[in-house]
Coordinates of C-alpha atoms in Angstrom, one line a residue:
M898 CA 54.4 25.8 -72.5
T899 CA 52.2 22.7 -72.3
T900 CA 49.1 22.4 -70.2
T901 CA 48.0 19.3 -68.4
L902 CA 44.3 19.4 -67.3
P903 CA 43.2 17.5 -64.2
P904 CA 41.3 14.3 -64.7
T905 CA 37.6 14.7 -65.2
D906 CA 34.8 12.7 -63.6
L907 CA 32.3 13.4 -66.3
P908 CA 30.4 10.5 -67.7
E909 CA 31.4 9.1 -71.1
D910 CA 28.4 10.5 -72.9
A911 CA 29.3 14.0 -71.8
L912 CA 32.7 13.7 -73.4
E913 CA 31.3 12.6 -76.8
G914 CA 31.4 16.1 -78.2
E915 CA 34.8 16.9 -76.7
E916 CA 36.5 16.7 -80.1
E917 CA 34.1 19.3 -81.4
A918 CA 35.2 21.9 -78.8
S919 CA 37.8 23.8 -80.9
I920 CA 37.9 27.0 -78.9
A921 CA 40.3 27.3 -76.0
C922 CA 38.8 28.5 -72.7
V923 CA 40.3 30.9 -70.2
L924 CA 38.9 31.2 -66.6
V925 CA 39.0 34.9 -65.7
F926 CA 38.8 36.5 -62.2
N927 CA 38.2 40.2 -62.4
A928 CA 35.9 43.0 -61.3
S929 CA 33.1 44.9 -63.1
D930 CA 34.1 48.3 -64.5
P931 CA 31.1 50.4 -65.7
S932 CA 33.3 52.5 -67.9
G933 CA 34.4 49.5 -69.9
A934 CA 38.0 50.5 -69.7
S935 CA 39.3 47.7 -67.5
G936 CA 38.0 44.8 -65.5
I937 CA 36.0 41.8 -66.7
S938 CA 34.7 43.5 -69.8
A939 CA 38.2 44.3 -71.0
D940 CA 39.2 40.7 -70.4
V941 CA 36.3 39.2 -72.3
L942 CA 36.8 41.5 -75.3
A943 CA 40.5 40.9 -75.5
I944 CA 40.2 37.1 -75.0
A945 CA 37.5 36.8 -77.7
S946 CA 39.4 39.1 -80.0
V947 CA 42.5 36.9 -80.2
G948 CA 40.4 33.7 -80.6
A949 CA 39.6 32.1 -77.2
H950 CA 36.5 31.9 -75.0
A951 CA 36.3 33.6 -71.6
L952 CA 34.8 32.1 -68.5
P953 CA 34.3 35.3 -66.5
V954 CA 34.1 35.1 -62.7
L955 CA 33.0 38.4 -61.1
T956 CA 35.0 39.5 -58.0
G957 CA 33.3 42.8 -57.3
A958 CA 32.4 46.2 -58.8
Y959 CA 34.1 49.5 -59.3
A960 CA 32.4 52.8 -58.9
R961 CA 34.3 54.7 -61.5
D962 CA 34.3 56.7 -64.8
S963 CA 36.8 56.9 -67.5
A964 CA 39.0 59.3 -65.5
Q965 CA 39.2 57.8 -62.0
I966 CA 38.1 55.1 -59.5
F967 CA 35.8 56.4 -56.7
D968 CA 35.2 53.2 -54.8
F969 CA 35.2 49.4 -55.0
F970 CA 32.7 46.9 -53.7
P971 CA 34.1 43.4 -53.4
L972 CA 31.9 40.3 -53.5
D973 CA 32.5 37.9 -50.6
E974 CA 34.7 34.9 -51.1
E975 CA 31.8 32.4 -51.1
A976 CA 30.2 34.2 -54.1
V977 CA 33.5 34.1 -56.0
G978 CA 34.2 30.5 -55.1
D979 CA 30.7 29.3 -56.1
Q980 CA 30.8 31.1 -59.5
A981 CA 34.1 29.4 -60.3
R982 CA 33.3 26.0 -59.0
A983 CA 30.0 25.9 -61.0
V984 CA 31.7 26.6 -64.3
L985 CA 34.7 24.4 -63.5
E986 CA 32.5 21.4 -63.0
D987 CA 31.3 21.8 -66.6
I988 CA 34.2 23.4 -68.6
P989 CA 37.9 22.7 -68.2
P990 CA 40.0 25.8 -68.8
Q991 CA 43.3 25.8 -70.6
V992 CA 44.5 28.9 -68.7
I993 CA 43.5 30.8 -65.6
K994 CA 43.8 34.6 -65.6
V995 CA 43.7 36.6 -62.4
G996 CA 43.1 40.3 -62.4
F997 CA 41.9 42.5 -59.6
V998 CA 39.9 40.5 -57.1
G999 CA 39.2 43.1 -54.5
S1000 CA 40.1 41.4 -51.1
A1001 CA 42.6 39.2 -49.4
E1002 CA 39.7 36.7 -48.8
N1003 CA 39.0 36.5 -52.5
I1004 CA 42.7 35.9 -53.2
S1005 CA 42.6 33.0 -50.7
I1006 CA 39.6 31.3 -52.3
I1007 CA 41.1 31.7 -55.8
A1008 CA 44.4 30.3 -54.6
E1009 CA 42.5 27.2 -53.3
L1010 CA 40.9 26.8 -56.7
T1011 CA 44.1 27.2 -58.7
A1012 CA 45.8 24.7 -56.5
D1013 CA 43.2 22.1 -57.6
Y1014 CA 44.2 22.8 -61.2
D1015 CA 47.9 22.8 -60.7
G1016 CA 48.5 21.7 -64.3
V1017 CA 46.8 24.8 -65.7
P1018 CA 49.0 27.9 -66.3
V1019 CA 48.1 30.9 -64.2
V1020 CA 48.5 34.4 -65.7
A1021 CA 48.4 37.0 -62.9
Y1022 CA 48.1 40.8 -63.6
M1023 CA 49.0 43.3 -60.9
P1024 CA 47.4 46.7 -61.6
N1025 CA 48.3 50.1 -60.0
L1026 CA 46.4 50.2 -56.7
S1027 CA 47.4 53.8 -55.7
W1028 CA 43.7 54.8 -55.8
W1029 CA 43.0 52.5 -52.8
E1030 CA 43.4 52.9 -49.0
D1031 CA 47.0 52.1 -47.8
E1032 CA 45.8 49.4 -45.4
Q1033 CA 43.7 47.7 -48.0
I1034 CA 46.6 47.8 -50.5
D1035 CA 49.0 46.2 -47.9
Q1036 CA 46.6 43.4 -47.0
Y1037 CA 45.9 42.7 -50.7
L1038 CA 49.6 42.7 -51.8
D1039 CA 50.6 40.5 -48.8
A1040 CA 47.9 37.9 -49.6
F1041 CA 48.8 37.9 -53.3
R1042 CA 52.4 37.5 -52.5
E1043 CA 51.9 34.6 -50.0
L1044 CA 49.0 32.7 -51.6
L1045 CA 48.9 33.4 -55.3
L1046 CA 52.4 34.1 -56.5
P1047 CA 53.6 30.6 -55.7
Q1048 CA 51.0 29.3 -58.1
T1049 CA 51.5 32.0 -60.8
S1050 CA 53.1 30.9 -64.1
I1051 CA 53.5 34.4 -65.6
L1052 CA 53.3 37.7 -63.6
V1053 CA 52.3 40.7 -65.7
G1054 CA 52.7 44.3 -64.6
H1055 CA 54.0 47.8 -65.3
H1056 CA 57.7 48.3 -64.4
S1057 CA 56.9 51.0 -61.7
T1058 CA 54.1 48.9 -60.1
L1059 CA 56.2 45.7 -59.9
R1060 CA 59.2 47.6 -58.6
R1061 CA 57.3 49.3 -55.8
W1062 CA 55.7 45.9 -54.8
L1063 CA 58.5 43.4 -55.2
L1064 CA 61.6 45.6 -54.6
P1065 CA 60.5 48.2 -52.0
D1066 CA 63.9 48.4 -50.5
W1067 CA 65.8 48.9 -53.7
S1068 CA 68.6 51.3 -52.9
S1069 CA 70.7 51.6 -56.1
D1070 CA 70.6 54.8 -58.0
K1071 CA 70.0 52.8 -61.2
N1072 CA 66.4 51.5 -61.7
P1073 CA 66.0 47.8 -61.4
G1074 CA 65.9 46.0 -64.7
P1075 CA 63.4 43.4 -65.8
R1076 CA 65.7 40.6 -64.7
D1077 CA 65.9 42.2 -61.2
I1078 CA 62.2 42.2 -61.0
A1079 CA 61.9 38.7 -62.4
K1080 CA 64.4 37.5 -59.7
A1081 CA 62.3 39.0 -56.9
A1082 CA 59.2 37.4 -58.4
S1083 CA 61.1 34.1 -58.8
E1084 CA 62.0 34.1 -55.1
L1085 CA 58.2 34.0 -54.5
G1086 CA 57.6 31.2 -56.9
V1087 CA 57.0 32.9 -60.2
P1088 CA 59.0 31.4 -63.1
Y1089 CA 58.3 34.2 -65.7
T1090 CA 57.6 37.9 -65.4
L1091 CA 56.4 40.2 -68.2
V1092 CA 57.5 43.7 -67.3
T1093 CA 55.9 46.5 -69.3
G1094 CA 56.4 50.2 -69.8
I1095 CA 60.2 50.3 -69.4
T1096 CA 61.4 53.7 -70.6
V1097 CA 64.0 53.5 -73.3
N1098 CA 64.0 57.1 -74.4
D1099 CA 61.5 59.9 -75.0
Q1100 CA 60.2 58.1 -78.1
H1101 CA 60.2 54.4 -77.1
I1102 CA 59.2 52.0 -74.4
D1103 CA 60.3 48.4 -74.0
N1104 CA 58.4 45.4 -72.7
V1105 CA 60.4 42.4 -71.5
L1106 CA 59.6 38.8 -70.7
A1107 CA 62.3 37.7 -68.3
T1108 CA 63.5 35.1 -65.8
P1109 CA 66.2 35.8 -63.3
E1110 CA 68.7 34.2 -65.6
T1111 CA 67.8 35.6 -69.0
V1112 CA 65.6 37.8 -71.1
V1113 CA 63.2 35.4 -72.9
G1114 CA 62.0 38.1 -75.3
H1115 CA 61.2 41.8 -75.6
E1116 CA 59.2 44.1 -77.9
K1117 CA 60.0 47.8 -78.2
F1118 CA 57.2 50.2 -79.4
E1119 CA 56.9 53.9 -80.1
R1120 CA 55.5 55.8 -77.2
I1121 CA 51.9 56.9 -77.8
E1122 CA 51.1 60.3 -76.3
A1123 CA 48.0 59.5 -74.4
V1124 CA 47.0 58.3 -70.9
F1125 CA 45.3 54.9 -71.2
S1126 CA 43.1 52.9 -68.9
G1127 CA 42.9 49.1 -69.3
A1128 CA 46.2 48.5 -71.1
G1129 CA 47.4 46.0 -68.6
E1130 CA 44.2 44.0 -68.5
T1131 CA 44.2 44.0 -72.3
L1132 CA 47.7 42.6 -72.5
S1133 CA 47.4 40.0 -69.7
A1134 CA 44.1 38.7 -71.1
A1135 CA 45.4 38.4 -74.6
L1136 CA 48.5 36.6 -73.3
A1137 CA 46.4 34.2 -71.4
A1138 CA 44.2 33.5 -74.4
L1139 CA 47.1 33.0 -76.8
I1140 CA 48.7 30.5 -74.4
A1141 CA 45.4 28.7 -74.2
T1142 CA 45.3 28.4 -78.0
G1143 CA 48.6 26.5 -77.9
L1144 CA 51.3 29.1 -78.6
D1145 CA 54.5 28.8 -76.6
L1146 CA 55.1 31.5 -74.1
S1147 CA 57.6 33.5 -76.0
A1148 CA 55.5 33.6 -79.1
A1149 CA 52.3 34.3 -77.1
A1150 CA 54.0 37.3 -75.3
S1151 CA 55.2 38.7 -78.6
E1152 CA 51.7 38.4 -80.2
A1153 CA 50.0 39.8 -77.1
L1154 CA 52.3 42.8 -77.1
H1155 CA 51.8 43.5 -80.8
Y1156 CA 48.0 43.2 -80.3
L1157 CA 48.1 45.6 -77.4
D1158 CA 50.1 48.1 -79.5
R1159 CA 47.4 48.1 -82.1
C1160 CA 44.7 48.4 -79.5
L1161 CA 46.4 51.5 -78.1
D1162 CA 47.2 52.9 -81.5
E1163 CA 43.4 52.7 -82.3
G1164 CA 42.4 53.8 -78.8
F1165 CA 39.4 56.1 -78.3
R1166 CA 38.2 58.5 -75.6
P1167 CA 34.5 57.8 -74.9
G1168 CA 34.2 60.4 -72.2
M1169 CA 36.2 63.2 -70.6
G1170 CA 38.8 60.9 -69.0
K1171 CA 41.4 58.5 -70.2
V1172 CA 41.8 56.8 -73.6
I1173 CA 40.5 53.2 -73.8
P1174 CA 42.2 50.6 -76.0
D1175 CA 40.2 49.5 -78.9
R1176 CA 40.3 45.7 -78.5
L1177 CA 38.2 45.2 -81.6
F1178 CA 40.3 47.5 -83.9
W1179 CA 40.3 44.8 -86.6
A1180 CA 36.5 44.8 -86.8
L1181 CA 36.3 48.5 -87.8
P1182 CA 35.3 49.0 -91.4
D1183 CA 37.8 50.4 -93.9
I1184 CA 36.3 53.8 -94.6
E1185 CA 38.0 54.2 -98.0
D1186 CA 36.9 50.8 -99.2
E1187 CA 33.3 51.4 -98.0
D1188 CA 33.2 54.7 -99.9
E1189 CA 34.5 53.1 -103.1
E1190 CA 31.9 50.3 -102.8
A1191 CA 29.1 52.7 -102.2
E1192 CA 30.0 54.8 -105.2
A1193 CA 30.2 51.7 -107.4
E1194 CA 26.9 50.2 -106.2
G1195 CA 24.9 53.4 -105.8
P1196 CA 22.3 54.0 -103.1
D1197 CA 20.2 51.1 -101.8
M1198 CA 16.7 52.5 -102.3
N1199 CA 15.3 49.9 -99.9
A1200 CA 17.6 50.8 -97.1
D1201 CA 16.5 52.3 -93.8
F1202 CA 18.6 55.5 -93.9
F1203 CA 19.6 55.5 -90.2
E1204 CA 23.0 57.1 -90.0
M1205 CA 25.5 55.2 -87.9
P1206 CA 28.6 57.5 -87.4
I1207 CA 32.0 55.9 -87.9
N1208 CA 34.2 55.9 -84.8
D1209 CA 36.0 59.2 -85.2
T1210 CA 37.2 59.5 -81.6
K1211 CA 40.6 58.1 -82.0
H1212 CA 43.3 60.0 -80.2

């Protein structure tokens, strides 16, 4: 997938260092999550982890812990729009990623902004909103369907979430497949849909990138016996970042899914609730190598012996 950025009105001297800018940028709309499981912090970590730079625009704040969401406080659309416009006047994004934005009004202002950057791919993630009030869910999904899906390049979501949203009147005894969901999304303007969490058997789940006509690619992984928070944000953010770095969509989806699988495999439980993906799993020290080096070098007599425990909370 290629990206065509809108023309810039910056003066020539402001563009002199453009060749030096080697890190792709992703404009991200999402909410603050104090548990660090999901939201804007998950996006920033995942985007940085796979090699891009996040331009985070805050859309509101959750009141939540690692187990559940208690409430949500959206920012008004003017605050969201002003944040985005300020950074867009300075930094052109290669991809726009939309997570949970908290209100129909915020969806409207984001749709206006993405329309101005119609050459930039939009990755939209739809989370499970069952914690919210029914009336708010309906307003949010209706606005997303009408305003943002027509501008979405890739829709990402769990099979059950997308089925309930896009195929509410599905009557067949057989569950809709990823192409069925992709067809419903396509009728609303979405060319590609990444459907996750498709049950294959007791041991495996599948994740499928599809259009109404074909399966573009899929990755099957062994089921991990844990309840995670933030998996969808991790995947959609990584996908957006990998597309921004220049990978074609099929390769980016495969890489993002393998990255998510490692994040989940190395997940940790910081509190009493759900497991959080370790988005920086690759940065953890190799304990065996560290022990061997320590034995070979002996103790550093000048060291400040403050013990930093190794992360041993993996599920």
